[in-house]
Amino acid sequence: MICVTTGRSEPAHDVGLAYALAAELGAVYLRRRCRTNRRLIADAGLDGLVVCGDDGVVWHDPQGGTFRFHPNMAVTRVRSRRRADPPDPLVRAARLEPGDRVLDGTLGLGADAIVASDAVGPAGVVVGLEASPVVAALVRWGLATWEHRCSPAMRRIRVVQGDHREHLLERSWLARAGWDVILFDPMFSEPVAGSSGIAGLRALACDEPVSAETIGLARALVSKAVVLKTRRGDPHVVALGPDWWTGGRGRVVYAGFGPAGAPGGGDDGLG
Ligand SMILES: C[S@@+](CC[C@H](N)C(=O)[O-])C[C@H]1O[C@@H](n2cnc3c(N)ncnc32)[C@H](O)[C@@H]1O
């Protein structure tokens, strides 16, 4: 069972937020009554506790792990992208332009979605799909409230909780919406060095790889590209036969797939 509570002072706005998040997560609102997080989790035998308090909205698990929204590297990437020094590899791999409609099939902390949202601008659309209900709820709240120069790009992202495989297979409203680009950034089996930003996500995230079937379904829906973030030389992704490769930071690369039936494009020669 998951519960949602407030900080110690239980102010009315946090109580209201806690009730709203409890309803969204199908969880139970629990009054704190001065108990510690550890005591609340132990007494009620909880699988997790969401706390709405002075630190924002934070997930706590029984092992002491926590998860909260933060824009990770997105702020630095947006700044560099605007100065074009160097061009952001995701923007380059996906050939993003103002006005594009982008579906991020693996939202996570939303860093890639924020960069994409800044690149496509107010005329574009970015929807982020996230399988984990807790991650989706906390990231939706973070994108709606985080104050920064990137806030307009954050506010334009629409977060949908769900599994991209089901949406694509069942051709849900989301799959029928019409996309220029679909992005996938699945969990790597081992953490990427220097990527401590998503450490708190690991325990909550869906860690299935992106299948050939998913790529095929996505290619049938895009006008420009399907882009899959991966590690250089990952045999699973090489076997998917991308149309182009774009280099990222360190060992990260982006595999690009053109729309179904379209000829392949030029790349960084990484394949
Ligand atoms: C590596 S993280 C993505 C990080 C993200 N690109 C960013 O910039 O913050 C992968 C996320 O995708 C989610 N995910 C994995 N498989 C999914 C699926 N089939 N449908 C929706 N979300 C999925 C995971 O739960 C996790 O939150």
PDB file of N, CA, C and O and ligand atoms in Angstrom, residues 104-112 129-132 135 162-165 185-187 198 201 205-206 208, ligand 1:
ATOM      1  N   ASP A 104       7.435  11.593 -26.116  1.00  0.00           N
ATOM      2  CA  ASP A 104       8.533  10.971 -25.374  1.00  0.00           C
ATOM      3  C   ASP A 104       7.946   9.735 -24.702  1.00  0.00           C
ATOM      4  O   ASP A 104       7.172   9.852 -23.746  1.00  0.00           O
ATOM      5  N   GLY A 105       8.305   8.558 -25.197  1.00  0.00           N
ATOM      6  CA  GLY A 105       7.705   7.304 -24.710  1.00  0.00           C
ATOM      7  C   GLY A 105       8.287   6.816 -23.404  1.00  0.00           C
ATOM      8  O   GLY A 105       7.805   5.825 -22.854  1.00  0.00           O
ATOM      9  N   THR A 106       9.327   7.479 -22.886  1.00  0.00           N
ATOM     10  CA  THR A 106       9.979   7.086 -21.626  1.00  0.00           C
ATOM     11  C   THR A 106      10.328   8.375 -20.858  1.00  0.00           C
ATOM     12  O   THR A 106      11.491   8.778 -20.805  1.00  0.00           O
ATOM     13  N   LEU A 107       9.343   8.998 -20.265  1.00  0.00           N
ATOM     14  CA  LEU A 107       9.520  10.356 -19.722  1.00  0.00           C
ATOM     15  C   LEU A 107      10.571  10.442 -18.619  1.00  0.00           C
ATOM     16  O   LEU A 107      11.375  11.370 -18.596  1.00  0.00           O
ATOM     17  N   GLY A 108      10.557   9.498 -17.665  1.00  0.00           N
ATOM     18  CA  GLY A 108      11.492   9.556 -16.535  1.00  0.00           C
ATOM     19  C   GLY A 108      11.394  10.897 -15.834  1.00  0.00           C
ATOM     20  O   GLY A 108      10.307  11.388 -15.528  1.00  0.00           O
ATOM     21  N   LEU A 109      12.557  11.537 -15.602  1.00  0.00           N
ATOM     22  CA  LEU A 109      12.581  12.852 -14.943  1.00  0.00           C
ATOM     23  C   LEU A 109      12.221  13.992 -15.892  1.00  0.00           C
ATOM     24  O   LEU A 109      12.169  15.150 -15.496  1.00  0.00           O
ATOM     25  N   GLY A 110      12.063  13.676 -17.154  1.00  0.00           N
ATOM     26  CA  GLY A 110      11.601  14.691 -18.106  1.00  0.00           C
ATOM     27  C   GLY A 110      12.696  15.565 -18.685  1.00  0.00           C
ATOM     28  O   GLY A 110      12.396  16.534 -19.387  1.00  0.00           O
ATOM     29  N   ALA A 111      13.972  15.228 -18.434  1.00  0.00           N
ATOM     30  CA  ALA A 111      15.048  16.102 -18.935  1.00  0.00           C
ATOM     31  C   ALA A 111      15.047  16.169 -20.460  1.00  0.00           C
ATOM     32  O   ALA A 111      15.121  17.259 -21.044  1.00  0.00           O
ATOM     33  N   ASP A 112      14.943  15.016 -21.116  1.00  0.00           N
ATOM     34  CA  ASP A 112      14.912  15.030 -22.587  1.00  0.00           C
ATOM     35  C   ASP A 112      13.656  15.752 -23.079  1.00  0.00           C
ATOM     36  O   ASP A 112      13.716  16.486 -24.076  1.00  0.00           O
ATOM     37  N   LEU A 129       5.142  10.079 -21.891  1.00  0.00           N
ATOM     38  CA  LEU A 129       4.469   8.894 -21.358  1.00  0.00           C
ATOM     39  C   LEU A 129       5.373   8.268 -20.308  1.00  0.00           C
ATOM     40  O   LEU A 129       6.562   8.058 -20.581  1.00  0.00           O
ATOM     41  N   GLU A 130       4.834   7.937 -19.165  1.00  0.00           N
ATOM     42  CA  GLU A 130       5.645   7.332 -18.110  1.00  0.00           C
ATOM     43  C   GLU A 130       4.872   6.167 -17.492  1.00  0.00           C
ATOM     44  O   GLU A 130       3.729   6.330 -17.068  1.00  0.00           O
ATOM     45  N   ALA A 131       5.538   5.003 -17.447  1.00  0.00           N
ATOM     46  CA  ALA A 131       4.873   3.791 -16.949  1.00  0.00           C
ATOM     47  C   ALA A 131       4.629   3.834 -15.442  1.00  0.00           C
ATOM     48  O   ALA A 131       3.593   3.363 -14.971  1.00  0.00           O
ATOM     49  N   SER A 132       5.558   4.368 -14.678  1.00  0.00           N
ATOM     50  CA  SER A 132       5.420   4.351 -13.218  1.00  0.00           C
ATOM     51  C   SER A 132       4.455   5.444 -12.761  1.00  0.00           C
ATOM     52  O   SER A 132       4.690   6.635 -13.001  1.00  0.00           O
ATOM     53  N   VAL A 135       6.298   8.031 -10.518  1.00  0.00           N
ATOM     54  CA  VAL A 135       7.181   8.921 -11.285  1.00  0.00           C
ATOM     55  C   VAL A 135       6.330   9.906 -12.085  1.00  0.00           C
ATOM     56  O   VAL A 135       6.607  11.118 -12.096  1.00  0.00           O
ATOM     57  N   GLY A 162       1.236   5.820 -18.323  1.00  0.00           N
ATOM     58  CA  GLY A 162       0.862   4.636 -19.088  1.00  0.00           C
ATOM     59  C   GLY A 162       2.082   3.996 -19.711  1.00  0.00           C
ATOM     60  O   GLY A 162       3.182   4.554 -19.663  1.00  0.00           O
ATOM     61  N   ASP A 163       1.848   2.819 -20.287  1.00  0.00           N
ATOM     62  CA  ASP A 163       2.927   2.054 -20.895  1.00  0.00           C
ATOM     63  C   ASP A 163       2.906   2.295 -22.396  1.00  0.00           C
ATOM     64  O   ASP A 163       1.873   2.072 -23.035  1.00  0.00           O
ATOM     65  N   HIS A 164       4.036   2.744 -22.970  1.00  0.00           N
ATOM     66  CA  HIS A 164       4.021   3.066 -24.404  1.00  0.00           C
ATOM     67  C   HIS A 164       3.698   1.833 -25.242  1.00  0.00           C
ATOM     68  O   HIS A 164       3.108   1.946 -26.300  1.00  0.00           O
ATOM     69  N   ARG A 165       4.063   0.619 -24.751  1.00  0.00           N
ATOM     70  CA  ARG A 165       3.783  -0.593 -25.534  1.00  0.00           C
ATOM     71  C   ARG A 165       2.282  -0.762 -25.708  1.00  0.00           C
ATOM     72  O   ARG A 165       1.801  -1.068 -26.791  1.00  0.00           O
ATOM     73  N   ASP A 185      14.039   6.372 -24.331  1.00  0.00           N
ATOM     74  CA  ASP A 185      15.282   6.358 -23.544  1.00  0.00           C
ATOM     75  C   ASP A 185      15.063   5.367 -22.411  1.00  0.00           C
ATOM     76  O   ASP A 185      14.772   5.747 -21.278  1.00  0.00           O
ATOM     77  N   PRO A 186      15.166   4.045 -22.715  1.00  0.00           N
ATOM     78  CA  PRO A 186      14.904   3.038 -21.681  1.00  0.00           C
ATOM     79  C   PRO A 186      15.999   3.046 -20.614  1.00  0.00           C
ATOM     80  O   PRO A 186      17.081   3.588 -20.828  1.00  0.00           O
ATOM     81  N   MET A 187      15.721   2.408 -19.463  1.00  0.00           N
ATOM     82  CA  MET A 187      16.730   2.304 -18.415  1.00  0.00           C
ATOM     83  C   MET A 187      17.883   1.450 -18.939  1.00  0.00           C
ATOM     84  O   MET A 187      17.648   0.392 -19.532  1.00  0.00           O
ATOM     85  N   ILE A 198      19.544  10.124 -12.245  1.00  0.00           N
ATOM     86  CA  ILE A 198      18.405   9.218 -12.304  1.00  0.00           C
ATOM     87  C   ILE A 198      18.525   8.061 -11.305  1.00  0.00           C
ATOM     88  O   ILE A 198      17.743   7.120 -11.357  1.00  0.00           O
ATOM     89  N   LEU A 201      15.458   7.127  -9.463  1.00  0.00           N
ATOM     90  CA  LEU A 201      14.401   6.634 -10.348  1.00  0.00           C
ATOM     91  C   LEU A 201      14.417   5.117 -10.452  1.00  0.00           C
ATOM     92  O   LEU A 201      13.384   4.487 -10.694  1.00  0.00           O
ATOM     93  N   ALA A 205      11.280   2.637 -11.638  1.00  0.00           N
ATOM     94  CA  ALA A 205      11.129   2.657 -13.101  1.00  0.00           C
ATOM     95  C   ALA A 205      10.820   1.289 -13.683  1.00  0.00           C
ATOM     96  O   ALA A 205      11.184   0.253 -13.135  1.00  0.00           O
ATOM     97  N   CYS A 206      10.184   1.319 -14.841  1.00  0.00           N
ATOM     98  CA  CYS A 206      10.018   0.124 -15.672  1.00  0.00           C
ATOM     99  C   CYS A 206      11.341  -0.062 -16.414  1.00  0.00           C
ATOM    100  O   CYS A 206      11.866   0.890 -16.990  1.00  0.00           O
ATOM    101  N   GLU A 208      12.141  -2.510 -18.848  1.00  0.00           N
ATOM    102  CA  GLU A 208      12.096  -3.360 -20.048  1.00  0.00           C
ATOM    103  C   GLU A 208      12.809  -2.663 -21.211  1.00  0.00           C
ATOM    104  O   GLU A 208      12.669  -1.448 -21.388  1.00  0.00           O
TER     105      GLU A 208
HETATM  106  C1  LIG B   1      16.117   6.306 -18.388  1.00  0.00           C
HETATM  107  S1  LIG B   1      14.572   6.891 -17.866  1.00  0.00           S
HETATM  108  C2  LIG B   1      14.240   8.193 -18.989  1.00  0.00           C
HETATM  109  C3  LIG B   1      14.970   9.427 -18.636  1.00  0.00           C
HETATM  110  C4  LIG B   1      14.482  10.603 -19.443  1.00  0.00           C
HETATM  111  N1  LIG B   1      14.803  10.491 -20.839  1.00  0.00           N
HETATM  112  C5  LIG B   1      15.020  11.903 -18.886  1.00  0.00           C
HETATM  113  O1  LIG B   1      15.623  12.660 -19.633  1.00  0.00           O
HETATM  114  O2  LIG B   1      14.817  12.135 -17.683  1.00  0.00           O
HETATM  115  C6  LIG B   1      13.430   5.701 -18.437  1.00  0.00           C
HETATM  116  C7  LIG B   1      11.999   5.993 -17.964  1.00  0.00           C
HETATM  117  O3  LIG B   1      11.099   5.389 -18.881  1.00  0.00           O
HETATM  118  C8  LIG B   1      10.100   4.710 -18.178  1.00  0.00           C
HETATM  119  N2  LIG B   1       9.656   3.588 -19.025  1.00  0.00           N
HETATM  120  C9  LIG B   1      10.347   2.465 -19.333  1.00  0.00           C
HETATM  121  N3  LIG B   1       9.608   1.649 -20.108  1.00  0.00           N
HETATM  122  C10 LIG B   1       8.424   2.291 -20.319  1.00  0.00           C
HETATM  123  C11 LIG B   1       7.246   1.970 -21.043  1.00  0.00           C
HETATM  124  N4  LIG B   1       7.123   0.792 -21.666  1.00  0.00           N
HETATM  125  N5  LIG B   1       6.237   2.867 -21.088  1.00  0.00           N
HETATM  126  C12 LIG B   1       6.365   4.063 -20.432  1.00  0.00           C
HETATM  127  N6  LIG B   1       7.439   4.411 -19.697  1.00  0.00           N
HETATM  128  C13 LIG B   1       8.462   3.543 -19.643  1.00  0.00           C
HETATM  129  C14 LIG B   1      10.772   4.235 -16.906  1.00  0.00           C
HETATM  130  O4  LIG B   1       9.823   3.968 -15.881  1.00  0.00           O
HETATM  131  C15 LIG B   1      11.691   5.404 -16.593  1.00  0.00           C
HETATM  132  O5  LIG B   1      11.040   6.361 -15.802  1.00  0.00           O
END
